[in-house]
Amino acid sequence: MAVSEQTARGAEAPSRPRKALTIGAVCKILQNEFDDVSISKIRYLEDQKLLSPRRTSGGYRLYSQSDVERLRTILRLQRDEFLPLRVIRQELAAGGDIVLGGDGERKPAGGVVRRAILVDTSRAYLTLEEVVEETGAREELIGELENYGIVQPEKREGKAVYDETDREIVRAANELSRVGVGARNLRVFRSSADREANLLEALLGPSLRSRNPERRKEALQSLESLAATVSHLKHLLLVRDLRRLAGD
C-alpha cells in the first residue's frame, strides 16, 4: 500500500523543487515552514531510515521532489501530532494513507483511518459486536477470517475477544471484500507474514527472549525497525510488478 503525501500550499509556501537538490538547498526550502529544521536533523532522519536520498559518486546527497515531500510529511507529523519516529516510520512504510492539507491537518485518504499498531504497545480487547460496529464488517466475514487463521481471537472468561490488530485486519479485509476478494484469498498474505516473522525471529529471537531488560528493549526497537523495512521492501516489489502490469 503506498503512502500518499499531498500538500496544498498557499502563495507564501515555497515552490516545489523540479530537480535534485543538495541537503543545504532542501534545508533552506523547509526552513520557511519548520523553524527547527537543520542539516544535522535531516541527516539524523536519514540515519533513522526515514529518508533514502540518492548519492553521487562522490558521496553527496541529492534529494528528489518526492524526497522533499516525504521529509515535509515527517516534519509535520512530528510537529503537529507529536508522533515518535518509529510510529512515523511504520505508517510511511506499512500503509497509513497520509494526506496533508495546506493547514497541516492530517486526513485519511478515502475516509479510511488506518492506525499504526506497534509490537510492544499494550493491547485493548474488543467483543465481536464492537469489531462489527467499528469496521462495518459482517459477522460472517469475521467468521471466515477466523477459519482461515487471518484473525486470531482469544478466549477470555469464556468469550472470544479481539485485539486492535485483529480489528484493523478485519477493516482491511472488509474493504477488499467489496471488490470480490474473499477471506480464503487472503491466505497468501498470512503465509507471507508467517515467513517474514520467522526470518525476524531467526535474527532477533535470542535477544527478544533475554532476561536483560535493556537488551530486550533494544531488540524490540530493532524488531519495529526491521519490520518497517521488510514492509517497505514488499511494497516496492509490488509497485514494480504493478508497473509491469500497467504496461509502464
XYZ file of C-alpha atoms in Angstrom:
248
model
C 0.000 0.000 0.000
C 1.505 3.292 -0.989
C 1.660 6.344 1.236
C 0.156 9.422 -0.375
C 1.812 12.737 0.588
C -0.269 15.542 -0.868
C 0.204 19.165 0.231
C -1.947 22.050 -0.848
C 0.064 25.231 -0.394
C -0.779 28.893 -0.476
C 1.081 31.693 -2.173
C 3.523 32.083 0.713
C 4.735 28.486 0.562
C 7.965 27.680 -1.284
C 7.681 26.356 -4.805
C 8.120 22.645 -5.268
C 11.567 21.587 -6.408
C 11.878 20.472 -10.006
C 15.308 18.882 -9.863
C 17.561 17.072 -7.431
C 18.661 19.281 -4.549
C 21.541 19.238 -2.119
C 20.844 18.838 1.579
C 21.593 22.533 2.112
C 19.047 23.574 -0.513
C 16.412 21.270 0.977
C 17.048 22.718 4.428
C 16.646 26.273 3.108
C 13.343 25.427 1.397
C 11.861 23.831 4.523
C 13.056 26.482 6.979
C 10.179 28.717 5.850
C 7.770 26.164 7.310
C 9.836 24.474 10.025
C 11.942 26.771 12.206
C 13.894 23.950 13.829
C 14.907 22.072 10.694
C 18.646 21.821 10.146
C 21.125 19.860 8.081
C 22.022 17.768 11.115
C 18.347 16.969 11.764
C 17.836 15.849 8.163
C 20.906 13.645 8.440
C 19.543 12.191 11.675
C 16.232 11.314 9.979
C 18.230 9.570 7.268
C 20.168 7.635 9.922
C 16.803 6.547 11.343
C 15.894 5.017 7.939
C 13.138 7.554 7.275
C 14.841 9.030 4.223
C 16.956 7.466 1.477
C 18.265 10.170 -0.876
C 20.464 9.018 -3.685
C 24.174 9.713 -3.537
C 26.602 10.932 -6.143
C 29.794 9.034 -6.878
C 31.480 11.498 -4.515
C 29.054 10.644 -1.688
C 26.971 13.835 -1.790
C 23.254 13.517 -1.034
C 20.791 14.515 -3.746
C 17.108 14.889 -2.838
C 14.344 14.393 -5.369
C 10.967 16.113 -5.267
C 9.416 13.041 -3.635
C 12.200 13.023 -1.017
C 11.386 16.628 -0.105
C 7.663 15.863 0.121
C 8.365 12.834 2.310
C 10.585 14.928 4.580
C 7.896 17.616 4.821
C 5.361 14.961 5.852
C 7.695 13.568 8.521
C 8.363 17.017 9.971
C 4.652 17.843 10.084
C 3.774 14.591 11.816
C 6.465 15.328 14.399
C 5.412 18.938 14.943
C 1.640 18.735 14.678
C 0.870 15.250 16.028
C 3.896 14.641 18.269
C 4.347 11.180 16.767
C 7.576 9.330 17.638
C 9.825 8.448 14.730
C 9.150 4.711 14.946
C 5.409 5.335 14.521
C 6.040 7.671 11.583
C 8.353 5.071 10.044
C 5.738 2.355 10.397
C 2.926 4.460 8.949
C 5.012 5.538 5.963
C 6.244 2.011 5.297
C 3.177 -0.021 6.147
C 0.371 1.812 4.507
C -1.309 4.556 6.533
C -2.511 6.686 3.612
C -1.416 10.081 4.892
C -2.828 13.137 3.159
C -1.801 16.532 4.472
C -3.724 19.645 3.614
C -2.287 23.123 3.421
C -3.323 23.746 7.031
C -1.145 20.823 8.099
C -4.173 18.752 9.092
C -3.673 15.024 8.772
C -6.549 13.356 6.976
C -7.247 9.766 5.987
C -7.334 9.107 2.254
C -10.698 7.840 1.086
C -12.210 8.363 4.527
C -10.453 5.304 5.968
C -8.458 5.691 9.163
C -5.529 3.291 9.475
C -3.876 3.129 12.858
C -0.245 2.240 13.400
C -0.045 -0.891 15.543
C 3.239 -1.403 17.377
C 4.640 -4.681 18.632
C 5.285 -3.523 22.195
C 2.155 -1.477 22.859
C -0.394 -2.636 25.399
C -3.403 -4.318 23.828
C -7.036 -3.388 24.212
C -9.674 -6.052 23.629
C -12.974 -5.803 21.800
C -16.013 -8.041 21.548
C -17.313 -9.329 18.238
C -20.106 -6.763 18.366
C -17.601 -3.932 18.857
C -15.473 -5.114 15.927
C -18.559 -5.248 13.708
C -19.608 -1.755 14.809
C -16.151 -0.200 14.299
C -15.328 -1.848 10.962
C -18.724 -2.287 9.324
C -17.837 -5.897 8.510
C -20.386 -8.708 8.548
C -20.129 -11.353 11.264
C -19.967 -13.973 8.516
C -16.821 -12.381 7.078
C -15.175 -12.279 10.500
C -16.034 -15.956 10.978
C -14.395 -16.801 7.649
C -11.292 -14.818 8.601
C -11.077 -16.852 11.803
C -11.467 -20.130 9.925
C -8.511 -19.276 7.694
C -6.377 -18.017 10.588
C -6.350 -14.432 9.332
C -7.662 -13.112 12.647
C -6.993 -14.969 15.880
C -9.311 -14.027 18.752
C -8.513 -15.065 22.305
C -10.822 -16.664 24.840
C -11.340 -14.553 27.950
C -13.919 -15.507 30.550
C -15.467 -17.881 28.055
C -15.948 -15.254 25.342
C -13.980 -14.567 22.152
C -12.250 -11.176 22.202
C -10.256 -9.412 19.503
C -7.306 -7.056 19.872
C -6.646 -3.872 17.897
C -4.583 -5.721 15.310
C -7.484 -8.085 14.623
C -9.783 -5.089 14.244
C -7.534 -3.452 11.646
C -7.171 -6.751 9.780
C -10.944 -7.057 9.663
C -11.200 -3.464 8.452
C -8.774 -4.123 5.579
C -10.412 -7.449 4.696
C -13.808 -5.762 4.607
C -12.503 -3.214 2.090
C -11.159 -5.996 -0.100
C -14.398 -7.957 0.153
C -16.191 -5.069 -1.584
C -14.224 -5.810 -4.751
C -14.739 -9.551 -4.568
C -11.689 -10.642 -2.559
C -12.831 -13.371 -0.173
C -11.294 -14.461 3.115
C -9.720 -17.568 1.547
C -7.895 -15.333 -0.950
C -6.136 -13.643 1.961
C -4.286 -16.818 2.967
C -1.405 -15.753 0.731
C -0.880 -12.683 2.946
C -0.956 -14.820 6.064
C 1.644 -17.190 4.608
C 3.863 -14.272 3.601
C 3.587 -12.712 7.075
C 4.497 -16.047 8.696
C 7.658 -16.312 6.588
C 8.670 -12.734 7.393
C 8.043 -13.257 11.106
C 10.165 -16.427 11.027
C 13.002 -14.502 9.389
C 12.902 -11.768 12.044
C 12.698 -14.368 14.796
C 15.850 -16.020 13.465
C 17.600 -12.645 13.607
C 16.325 -11.346 16.946
C 14.814 -14.303 18.806
C 17.588 -14.733 21.414
C 17.615 -11.015 22.246
C 13.816 -10.862 22.492
C 13.887 -13.737 24.987
C 16.697 -12.186 27.010
C 16.212 -11.615 30.738
C 18.194 -8.378 30.415
C 15.624 -5.521 30.170
C 17.933 -3.254 28.171
C 18.799 -5.971 25.678
C 15.132 -6.833 25.247
C 14.215 -3.156 24.805
C 16.862 -2.752 22.091
C 15.624 -5.915 20.398
C 12.040 -4.632 20.353
C 13.191 -1.382 18.763
C 15.174 -3.330 16.176
C 12.146 -5.527 15.550
C 9.954 -2.495 14.784
C 12.606 -1.008 12.519
C 13.253 -4.233 10.613
C 9.525 -4.912 10.273
C 9.062 -1.468 8.695
C 11.974 -2.121 6.325
C 10.583 -5.522 5.318
C 7.153 -3.978 4.739
C 8.682 -1.213 2.621
C 10.630 -3.728 0.538
C 7.473 -5.767 -0.029
C 5.645 -2.624 -1.123
C 8.405 -1.705 -3.576
C 8.363 -5.183 -5.122
C 4.587 -4.939 -5.517
C 4.856 -1.499 -7.140
C 7.424 -2.827 -9.606
C 5.155 -5.704 -10.622
C 2.101 -3.431 -10.876
C 4.008 -1.092 -13.177
C 4.676 -4.044 -15.456
C 1.010 -4.985 -15.285
C 0.034 -1.452 -16.269
C 2.465 -1.563 -19.162
C 4.566 1.291 -17.757
